[in-house]
């Protein structure tokens, strides 16, 4: 059962993030992650470290069964091969049929017209959350990624847009939440953003305010990244330190270190 939606004050977001992380650990929330080949291992490890369970099934004959038995669906377009092109529409349809929230990560749509076309078809399936960077958003929206255009896009599609960057901006078209944690080493490890989107999907299954859930998930990964960077010597030592930081993260740490507005 999802927690009630609320117009959460940004300064209470760290407390919610800790609450949802504890629920994820207690309930072992299952997220069906159709993600790219480079992101599969880190996505699975991130969800396991956070407390979830990550089926990564892409065989179209099995997709409906796994999506229907999961609490949420992640669709990442990083590897847009024939198997995933067949699996993704089935997964989205199954998520709708079973009232499961799903999250779209349209990676590299700004680099490939066929990928952009496919992503726009996915948007017609009304994801609960769109997680993208400024370039990907600009391609999807045919406009610059200003706060105003991001708000308008979110409102037009009736979804949450989580625009990630140096400062993450999350909006439902009315409210805006900004998450300012993180570290530059997070951009030096492949698939960090892709894997983090799986936590967004998990949290949307646990809280009926998708805006608050998405912001809370991004806060968790950003705080874990900042903690991991303290002792990391570079990307190779950062990734395991990040997973350890996520595994050990608690509510007091989120409250102490969370920087949101």
PDB file of C-alpha atoms in Angstrom:
ATOM      1  CA  UNK A   1       0.000   0.000   0.000  1.00  0.00           C
ATOM      2  CA  UNK A   2       1.414   3.391  -0.976  1.00  0.00           C
ATOM      3  CA  UNK A   3       1.735   6.141   1.566  1.00  0.00           C
ATOM      4  CA  UNK A   4      -0.715   9.020   1.094  1.00  0.00           C
ATOM      5  CA  UNK A   5       0.254  11.770  -1.311  1.00  0.00           C
ATOM      6  CA  UNK A   6       1.232  15.054   0.253  1.00  0.00           C
ATOM      7  CA  UNK A   7       2.456  18.504  -0.685  1.00  0.00           C
ATOM      8  CA  UNK A   8       5.715  17.734   1.071  1.00  0.00           C
ATOM      9  CA  UNK A   9       7.863  20.649   2.119  1.00  0.00           C
ATOM     10  CA  UNK A  10      11.311  20.256   0.560  1.00  0.00           C
ATOM     11  CA  UNK A  11      12.976  20.474   3.949  1.00  0.00           C
ATOM     12  CA  UNK A  12      11.111  17.325   5.063  1.00  0.00           C
ATOM     13  CA  UNK A  13      12.275  15.395   2.003  1.00  0.00           C
ATOM     14  CA  UNK A  14      15.294  13.770   3.727  1.00  0.00           C
ATOM     15  CA  UNK A  15      12.978  12.274   6.348  1.00  0.00           C
ATOM     16  CA  UNK A  16      10.722  10.848   3.638  1.00  0.00           C
ATOM     17  CA  UNK A  17      13.752   9.505   1.776  1.00  0.00           C
ATOM     18  CA  UNK A  18      14.842   7.620   4.876  1.00  0.00           C
ATOM     19  CA  UNK A  19      11.327   6.291   5.414  1.00  0.00           C
ATOM     20  CA  UNK A  20      11.054   4.994   1.848  1.00  0.00           C
ATOM     21  CA  UNK A  21      14.518   3.461   1.993  1.00  0.00           C
ATOM     22  CA  UNK A  22      13.544   1.596   5.152  1.00  0.00           C
ATOM     23  CA  UNK A  23      10.333   0.388   3.508  1.00  0.00           C
ATOM     24  CA  UNK A  24      12.268  -0.789   0.468  1.00  0.00           C
ATOM     25  CA  UNK A  25      14.559  -2.787   2.737  1.00  0.00           C
ATOM     26  CA  UNK A  26      11.664  -4.240   4.673  1.00  0.00           C
ATOM     27  CA  UNK A  27       9.432  -5.102   1.723  1.00  0.00           C
ATOM     28  CA  UNK A  28      12.170  -6.106  -0.772  1.00  0.00           C
ATOM     29  CA  UNK A  29      10.368  -4.194  -3.497  1.00  0.00           C
ATOM     30  CA  UNK A  30      10.735  -5.756  -6.939  1.00  0.00           C
ATOM     31  CA  UNK A  31      11.522  -3.513  -9.932  1.00  0.00           C
ATOM     32  CA  UNK A  32      11.445  -4.993 -13.426  1.00  0.00           C
ATOM     33  CA  UNK A  33      14.367  -3.170 -15.036  1.00  0.00           C
ATOM     34  CA  UNK A  34      14.551  -3.259 -18.818  1.00  0.00           C
ATOM     35  CA  UNK A  35      17.820  -1.414 -19.083  1.00  0.00           C
ATOM     36  CA  UNK A  36      20.878  -1.179 -21.284  1.00  0.00           C
ATOM     37  CA  UNK A  37      23.630  -3.764 -21.415  1.00  0.00           C
ATOM     38  CA  UNK A  38      26.211  -1.484 -19.798  1.00  0.00           C
ATOM     39  CA  UNK A  39      23.892  -0.649 -16.896  1.00  0.00           C
ATOM     40  CA  UNK A  40      22.560  -4.070 -15.964  1.00  0.00           C
ATOM     41  CA  UNK A  41      25.163  -5.041 -13.377  1.00  0.00           C
ATOM     42  CA  UNK A  42      25.236  -1.705 -11.559  1.00  0.00           C
ATOM     43  CA  UNK A  43      21.435  -1.438 -11.698  1.00  0.00           C
ATOM     44  CA  UNK A  44      21.068  -4.845 -10.072  1.00  0.00           C
ATOM     45  CA  UNK A  45      23.749  -4.118  -7.485  1.00  0.00           C
ATOM     46  CA  UNK A  46      22.266  -0.717  -6.627  1.00  0.00           C
ATOM     47  CA  UNK A  47      18.802  -2.170  -6.088  1.00  0.00           C
ATOM     48  CA  UNK A  48      20.195  -5.025  -4.012  1.00  0.00           C
ATOM     49  CA  UNK A  49      22.246  -2.585  -1.918  1.00  0.00           C
ATOM     50  CA  UNK A  50      19.171  -0.422  -1.348  1.00  0.00           C
ATOM     51  CA  UNK A  51      17.060  -3.436  -0.418  1.00  0.00           C
ATOM     52  CA  UNK A  52      15.130  -4.167  -3.600  1.00  0.00           C
ATOM     53  CA  UNK A  53      15.009  -7.057  -6.061  1.00  0.00           C
ATOM     54  CA  UNK A  54      15.940  -6.418  -9.713  1.00  0.00           C
ATOM     55  CA  UNK A  55      14.661  -8.796 -12.405  1.00  0.00           C
ATOM     56  CA  UNK A  56      16.341  -7.732 -15.670  1.00  0.00           C
ATOM     57  CA  UNK A  57      14.263  -9.799 -18.093  1.00  0.00           C
ATOM     58  CA  UNK A  58      14.113  -8.652 -21.738  1.00  0.00           C
ATOM     59  CA  UNK A  59      12.788 -11.782 -23.470  1.00  0.00           C
ATOM     60  CA  UNK A  60       9.384 -10.697 -24.777  1.00  0.00           C
ATOM     61  CA  UNK A  61       7.807 -14.084 -24.029  1.00  0.00           C
ATOM     62  CA  UNK A  62       8.566 -13.557 -20.318  1.00  0.00           C
ATOM     63  CA  UNK A  63       8.121  -9.802 -19.969  1.00  0.00           C
ATOM     64  CA  UNK A  64       4.383  -9.746 -19.124  1.00  0.00           C
ATOM     65  CA  UNK A  65       4.856 -12.234 -16.287  1.00  0.00           C
ATOM     66  CA  UNK A  66       7.772 -10.360 -14.754  1.00  0.00           C
ATOM     67  CA  UNK A  67       6.237  -6.894 -15.126  1.00  0.00           C
ATOM     68  CA  UNK A  68       2.936  -7.997 -13.625  1.00  0.00           C
ATOM     69  CA  UNK A  69       4.726  -9.532 -10.629  1.00  0.00           C
ATOM     70  CA  UNK A  70       6.888  -6.480  -9.993  1.00  0.00           C
ATOM     71  CA  UNK A  71       5.941  -3.372  -8.056  1.00  0.00           C
ATOM     72  CA  UNK A  72       7.302  -1.021 -10.720  1.00  0.00           C
ATOM     73  CA  UNK A  73       8.869  -0.969 -14.174  1.00  0.00           C
ATOM     74  CA  UNK A  74      11.985   0.813 -15.420  1.00  0.00           C
ATOM     75  CA  UNK A  75      12.399   1.374 -19.163  1.00  0.00           C
ATOM     76  CA  UNK A  76      15.875   2.510 -20.203  1.00  0.00           C
ATOM     77  CA  UNK A  77      16.574   3.025 -23.904  1.00  0.00           C
ATOM     78  CA  UNK A  78      20.364   2.765 -23.782  1.00  0.00           C
ATOM     79  CA  UNK A  79      20.518  -0.535 -25.693  1.00  0.00           C
ATOM     80  CA  UNK A  80      17.724  -0.318 -28.224  1.00  0.00           C
ATOM     81  CA  UNK A  81      18.155  -3.712 -29.846  1.00  0.00           C
ATOM     82  CA  UNK A  82      15.475  -5.931 -31.353  1.00  0.00           C
ATOM     83  CA  UNK A  83      14.784  -7.760 -28.086  1.00  0.00           C
ATOM     84  CA  UNK A  84      14.195  -4.550 -26.156  1.00  0.00           C
ATOM     85  CA  UNK A  85      12.169  -2.966 -28.953  1.00  0.00           C
ATOM     86  CA  UNK A  86       9.823  -5.944 -28.700  1.00  0.00           C
ATOM     87  CA  UNK A  87       9.868  -6.131 -24.906  1.00  0.00           C
ATOM     88  CA  UNK A  88       9.336  -2.481 -24.002  1.00  0.00           C
ATOM     89  CA  UNK A  89       5.837  -1.965 -25.502  1.00  0.00           C
ATOM     90  CA  UNK A  90       4.703  -5.230 -23.893  1.00  0.00           C
ATOM     91  CA  UNK A  91       6.083  -4.182 -20.536  1.00  0.00           C
ATOM     92  CA  UNK A  92       4.435  -0.760 -20.699  1.00  0.00           C
ATOM     93  CA  UNK A  93       1.081  -2.290 -21.646  1.00  0.00           C
ATOM     94  CA  UNK A  94       1.383  -4.802 -18.811  1.00  0.00           C
ATOM     95  CA  UNK A  95       2.276  -2.084 -16.323  1.00  0.00           C
ATOM     96  CA  UNK A  96      -0.855  -0.167 -17.296  1.00  0.00           C
ATOM     97  CA  UNK A  97      -3.030  -3.275 -17.159  1.00  0.00           C
ATOM     98  CA  UNK A  98      -1.858  -4.024 -13.613  1.00  0.00           C
ATOM     99  CA  UNK A  99      -1.683  -0.392 -12.415  1.00  0.00           C
ATOM    100  CA  UNK A 100       2.073  -0.531 -11.908  1.00  0.00           C
ATOM    101  CA  UNK A 101       4.043   2.739 -12.024  1.00  0.00           C
ATOM    102  CA  UNK A 102       6.723   2.913 -14.672  1.00  0.00           C
ATOM    103  CA  UNK A 103       9.669   5.217 -15.265  1.00  0.00           C
ATOM    104  CA  UNK A 104      11.276   6.174 -18.584  1.00  0.00           C
ATOM    105  CA  UNK A 105      14.995   6.904 -18.995  1.00  0.00           C
ATOM    106  CA  UNK A 106      15.430   8.062 -22.631  1.00  0.00           C
ATOM    107  CA  UNK A 107      19.204   7.896 -22.712  1.00  0.00           C
ATOM    108  CA  UNK A 108      20.915   9.379 -25.791  1.00  0.00           C
ATOM    109  CA  UNK A 109      17.697  10.376 -27.579  1.00  0.00           C
ATOM    110  CA  UNK A 110      19.480  13.592 -28.496  1.00  0.00           C
ATOM    111  CA  UNK A 111      21.985  11.565 -30.536  1.00  0.00           C
ATOM    112  CA  UNK A 112      19.729   9.300 -32.611  1.00  0.00           C
ATOM    113  CA  UNK A 113      16.533  10.146 -34.553  1.00  0.00           C
ATOM    114  CA  UNK A 114      15.243   6.517 -34.468  1.00  0.00           C
ATOM    115  CA  UNK A 115      15.787   6.433 -30.712  1.00  0.00           C
ATOM    116  CA  UNK A 116      13.996   9.769 -30.324  1.00  0.00           C
ATOM    117  CA  UNK A 117      11.030   8.460 -32.317  1.00  0.00           C
ATOM    118  CA  UNK A 118      10.849   5.349 -30.137  1.00  0.00           C
ATOM    119  CA  UNK A 119      11.097   7.435 -26.966  1.00  0.00           C
ATOM    120  CA  UNK A 120       8.218   9.640 -28.075  1.00  0.00           C
ATOM    121  CA  UNK A 121       6.122   6.530 -28.662  1.00  0.00           C
ATOM    122  CA  UNK A 122       6.981   5.442 -25.122  1.00  0.00           C
ATOM    123  CA  UNK A 123       5.893   8.837 -23.788  1.00  0.00           C
ATOM    124  CA  UNK A 124       2.456   8.153 -25.242  1.00  0.00           C
ATOM    125  CA  UNK A 125       2.303   5.324 -22.706  1.00  0.00           C
ATOM    126  CA  UNK A 126       2.289   7.930 -19.911  1.00  0.00           C
ATOM    127  CA  UNK A 127       5.198   7.090 -17.630  1.00  0.00           C
ATOM    128  CA  UNK A 128       4.843   8.140 -14.024  1.00  0.00           C
ATOM    129  CA  UNK A 129       8.323   9.709 -14.172  1.00  0.00           C
ATOM    130  CA  UNK A 130      10.630  10.819 -16.983  1.00  0.00           C
ATOM    131  CA  UNK A 131      14.269  10.920 -15.834  1.00  0.00           C
ATOM    132  CA  UNK A 132      16.617  12.623 -18.284  1.00  0.00           C
ATOM    133  CA  UNK A 133      19.404  15.150 -18.658  1.00  0.00           C
ATOM    134  CA  UNK A 134      19.134  18.561 -20.298  1.00  0.00           C
ATOM    135  CA  UNK A 135      20.161  17.377 -23.764  1.00  0.00           C
ATOM    136  CA  UNK A 136      17.709  14.485 -23.751  1.00  0.00           C
ATOM    137  CA  UNK A 137      14.920  16.731 -22.529  1.00  0.00           C
ATOM    138  CA  UNK A 138      15.642  19.330 -25.212  1.00  0.00           C
ATOM    139  CA  UNK A 139      15.353  16.655 -27.908  1.00  0.00           C
ATOM    140  CA  UNK A 140      12.059  15.321 -26.549  1.00  0.00           C
ATOM    141  CA  UNK A 141      10.530  18.749 -25.988  1.00  0.00           C
ATOM    142  CA  UNK A 142      11.954  20.554 -29.020  1.00  0.00           C
ATOM    143  CA  UNK A 143      13.085  23.321 -26.693  1.00  0.00           C
ATOM    144  CA  UNK A 144      15.673  24.350 -24.150  1.00  0.00           C
ATOM    145  CA  UNK A 145      15.642  22.737 -20.719  1.00  0.00           C
ATOM    146  CA  UNK A 146      14.653  25.806 -18.723  1.00  0.00           C
ATOM    147  CA  UNK A 147      12.650  25.405 -15.507  1.00  0.00           C
ATOM    148  CA  UNK A 148       9.636  26.884 -17.301  1.00  0.00           C
ATOM    149  CA  UNK A 149       9.788  24.485 -20.265  1.00  0.00           C
ATOM    150  CA  UNK A 150      10.365  21.505 -17.990  1.00  0.00           C
ATOM    151  CA  UNK A 151       7.338  22.486 -15.908  1.00  0.00           C
ATOM    152  CA  UNK A 152       5.194  22.942 -19.003  1.00  0.00           C
ATOM    153  CA  UNK A 153       6.268  19.556 -20.395  1.00  0.00           C
ATOM    154  CA  UNK A 154       5.506  17.791 -17.128  1.00  0.00           C
ATOM    155  CA  UNK A 155       2.090  19.407 -16.950  1.00  0.00           C
ATOM    156  CA  UNK A 156       1.259  18.615 -20.575  1.00  0.00           C
ATOM    157  CA  UNK A 157       2.041  14.916 -20.123  1.00  0.00           C
ATOM    158  CA  UNK A 158       0.681  14.615 -16.592  1.00  0.00           C
ATOM    159  CA  UNK A 159       3.917  13.143 -15.293  1.00  0.00           C
ATOM    160  CA  UNK A 160       6.949  13.976 -13.203  1.00  0.00           C
ATOM    161  CA  UNK A 161      10.051  15.205 -14.990  1.00  0.00           C
ATOM    162  CA  UNK A 162      13.294  14.600 -13.113  1.00  0.00           C
ATOM    163  CA  UNK A 163      15.951  16.622 -14.903  1.00  0.00           C
ATOM    164  CA  UNK A 164      19.321  15.523 -13.585  1.00  0.00           C
ATOM    165  CA  UNK A 165      22.564  17.466 -13.660  1.00  0.00           C
ATOM    166  CA  UNK A 166      24.804  19.352 -11.262  1.00  0.00           C
ATOM    167  CA  UNK A 167      21.560  20.222  -9.472  1.00  0.00           C
ATOM    168  CA  UNK A 168      18.594  17.906 -10.028  1.00  0.00           C
ATOM    169  CA  UNK A 169      15.256  19.562 -10.809  1.00  0.00           C
ATOM    170  CA  UNK A 170      12.102  17.548 -10.217  1.00  0.00           C
ATOM    171  CA  UNK A 171       8.665  18.900 -11.107  1.00  0.00           C
ATOM    172  CA  UNK A 172       5.064  17.856 -11.597  1.00  0.00           C
ATOM    173  CA  UNK A 173       4.312  20.970 -13.628  1.00  0.00           C
ATOM    174  CA  UNK A 174       3.415  23.022 -10.554  1.00  0.00           C
ATOM    175  CA  UNK A 175       5.877  22.333  -7.754  1.00  0.00           C
ATOM    176  CA  UNK A 176       9.640  22.222  -8.218  1.00  0.00           C
ATOM    177  CA  UNK A 177      12.089  20.424  -5.937  1.00  0.00           C
ATOM    178  CA  UNK A 178      15.854  20.782  -6.331  1.00  0.00           C
ATOM    179  CA  UNK A 179      18.414  18.300  -5.014  1.00  0.00           C
ATOM    180  CA  UNK A 180      21.925  19.689  -4.702  1.00  0.00           C
ATOM    181  CA  UNK A 181      23.922  16.744  -3.329  1.00  0.00           C
ATOM    182  CA  UNK A 182      26.238  14.501  -5.310  1.00  0.00           C
ATOM    183  CA  UNK A 183      29.851  14.452  -6.479  1.00  0.00           C
ATOM    184  CA  UNK A 184      31.659  14.740  -9.805  1.00  0.00           C
ATOM    185  CA  UNK A 185      32.899  11.137  -9.508  1.00  0.00           C
ATOM    186  CA  UNK A 186      29.315  10.035 -10.155  1.00  0.00           C
ATOM    187  CA  UNK A 187      29.817  11.170 -13.766  1.00  0.00           C
ATOM    188  CA  UNK A 188      33.001   9.089 -14.124  1.00  0.00           C
ATOM    189  CA  UNK A 189      31.379   5.685 -13.578  1.00  0.00           C
ATOM    190  CA  UNK A 190      29.323   4.217 -16.386  1.00  0.00           C
ATOM    191  CA  UNK A 191      25.575   3.860 -15.812  1.00  0.00           C
ATOM    192  CA  UNK A 192      25.362   5.687 -12.474  1.00  0.00           C
ATOM    193  CA  UNK A 193      22.387   7.713 -13.680  1.00  0.00           C
ATOM    194  CA  UNK A 194      20.758   4.720 -15.339  1.00  0.00           C
ATOM    195  CA  UNK A 195      21.084   2.641 -12.191  1.00  0.00           C
ATOM    196  CA  UNK A 196      19.810   5.464 -10.014  1.00  0.00           C
ATOM    197  CA  UNK A 197      16.642   5.635 -12.076  1.00  0.00           C
ATOM    198  CA  UNK A 198      15.809   2.133 -10.869  1.00  0.00           C
ATOM    199  CA  UNK A 199      15.589   3.532  -7.345  1.00  0.00           C
ATOM    200  CA  UNK A 200      13.212   6.208  -8.644  1.00  0.00           C
ATOM    201  CA  UNK A 201      10.994   3.405  -9.954  1.00  0.00           C
ATOM    202  CA  UNK A 202      11.165   1.567  -6.631  1.00  0.00           C
ATOM    203  CA  UNK A 203      10.197   4.631  -4.618  1.00  0.00           C
ATOM    204  CA  UNK A 204       7.253   5.434  -6.919  1.00  0.00           C
ATOM    205  CA  UNK A 205       5.856   2.037  -5.989  1.00  0.00           C
ATOM    206  CA  UNK A 206       6.071   2.931  -2.294  1.00  0.00           C
ATOM    207  CA  UNK A 207       4.625   6.453  -2.249  1.00  0.00           C
ATOM    208  CA  UNK A 208       1.662   7.834  -4.151  1.00  0.00           C
ATOM    209  CA  UNK A 209       3.203  11.275  -4.634  1.00  0.00           C
ATOM    210  CA  UNK A 210       5.484  10.508  -7.568  1.00  0.00           C
ATOM    211  CA  UNK A 211       7.101  13.940  -7.250  1.00  0.00           C
ATOM    212  CA  UNK A 212       8.168  13.323  -3.670  1.00  0.00           C
ATOM    213  CA  UNK A 213       9.163   9.733  -4.446  1.00  0.00           C
ATOM    214  CA  UNK A 214      11.378  10.732  -7.378  1.00  0.00           C
ATOM    215  CA  UNK A 215      13.021  13.545  -5.435  1.00  0.00           C
ATOM    216  CA  UNK A 216      13.591  11.255  -2.450  1.00  0.00           C
ATOM    217  CA  UNK A 217      15.214   8.585  -4.626  1.00  0.00           C
ATOM    218  CA  UNK A 218      17.549  11.094  -6.245  1.00  0.00           C
ATOM    219  CA  UNK A 219      18.440  12.474  -2.827  1.00  0.00           C
ATOM    220  CA  UNK A 220      19.358   8.990  -1.603  1.00  0.00           C
ATOM    221  CA  UNK A 221      21.693   8.296  -4.520  1.00  0.00           C
ATOM    222  CA  UNK A 222      23.227  11.787  -4.356  1.00  0.00           C
ATOM    223  CA  UNK A 223      23.952  11.614  -0.634  1.00  0.00           C
ATOM    224  CA  UNK A 224      25.400   8.117  -1.028  1.00  0.00           C
ATOM    225  CA  UNK A 225      27.594   9.434  -3.841  1.00  0.00           C
ATOM    226  CA  UNK A 226      28.872  12.329  -1.755  1.00  0.00           C
ATOM    227  CA  UNK A 227      29.700  10.005   1.139  1.00  0.00           C
ATOM    228  CA  UNK A 228      31.435   7.490  -1.140  1.00  0.00           C
ATOM    229  CA  UNK A 229      33.608  10.193  -2.684  1.00  0.00           C
ATOM    230  CA  UNK A 230      35.197  11.100   0.655  1.00  0.00           C
ATOM    231  CA  UNK A 231      37.650   8.205   0.615  1.00  0.00           C
ATOM    232  CA  UNK A 232      37.567   7.142  -3.046  1.00  0.00           C
ATOM    233  CA  UNK A 233      40.801   7.561  -4.971  1.00  0.00           C
ATOM    234  CA  UNK A 234      39.048   7.530  -8.340  1.00  0.00           C
ATOM    235  CA  UNK A 235      36.266   5.825 -10.323  1.00  0.00           C
ATOM    236  CA  UNK A 236      37.445   2.280  -9.579  1.00  0.00           C
ATOM    237  CA  UNK A 237      37.257   2.735  -5.824  1.00  0.00           C
ATOM    238  CA  UNK A 238      34.228   5.007  -5.988  1.00  0.00           C
ATOM    239  CA  UNK A 239      31.735   2.438  -7.298  1.00  0.00           C
ATOM    240  CA  UNK A 240      32.093  -0.128  -4.478  1.00  0.00           C
ATOM    241  CA  UNK A 241      32.245   2.712  -1.958  1.00  0.00           C
ATOM    242  CA  UNK A 242      28.978   4.036  -3.378  1.00  0.00           C
ATOM    243  CA  UNK A 243      27.245   0.673  -2.988  1.00  0.00           C
ATOM    244  CA  UNK A 244      28.528   0.389   0.583  1.00  0.00           C
ATOM    245  CA  UNK A 245      27.369   3.934   1.372  1.00  0.00           C
ATOM    246  CA  UNK A 246      23.933   3.165  -0.029  1.00  0.00           C
ATOM    247  CA  UNK A 247      23.711  -0.087   1.917  1.00  0.00           C
ATOM    248  CA  UNK A 248      24.533   1.716   5.182  1.00  0.00           C
ATOM    249  CA  UNK A 249      22.573   4.923   4.574  1.00  0.00           C
ATOM    250  CA  UNK A 250      20.083   5.898   7.269  1.00  0.00           C
ATOM    251  CA  UNK A 251      17.575   8.628   8.002  1.00  0.00           C
ATOM    252  CA  UNK A 252      19.777  10.718  10.334  1.00  0.00           C
ATOM    253  CA  UNK A 253      22.498  10.834   7.675  1.00  0.00           C
ATOM    254  CA  UNK A 254      20.004  11.946   5.040  1.00  0.00           C
ATOM    255  CA  UNK A 255      18.653  14.642   7.357  1.00  0.00           C
ATOM    256  CA  UNK A 256      22.161  15.856   8.198  1.00  0.00           C
ATOM    257  CA  UNK A 257      23.547  15.908   4.672  1.00  0.00           C
ATOM    258  CA  UNK A 258      20.504  16.381   2.432  1.00  0.00           C
ATOM    259  CA  UNK A 259      20.563  19.659   0.492  1.00  0.00           C
ATOM    260  CA  UNK A 260      17.162  20.306  -1.037  1.00  0.00           C
ATOM    261  CA  UNK A 261      15.088  23.347  -1.883  1.00  0.00           C
TER     262      UNK A 261
END
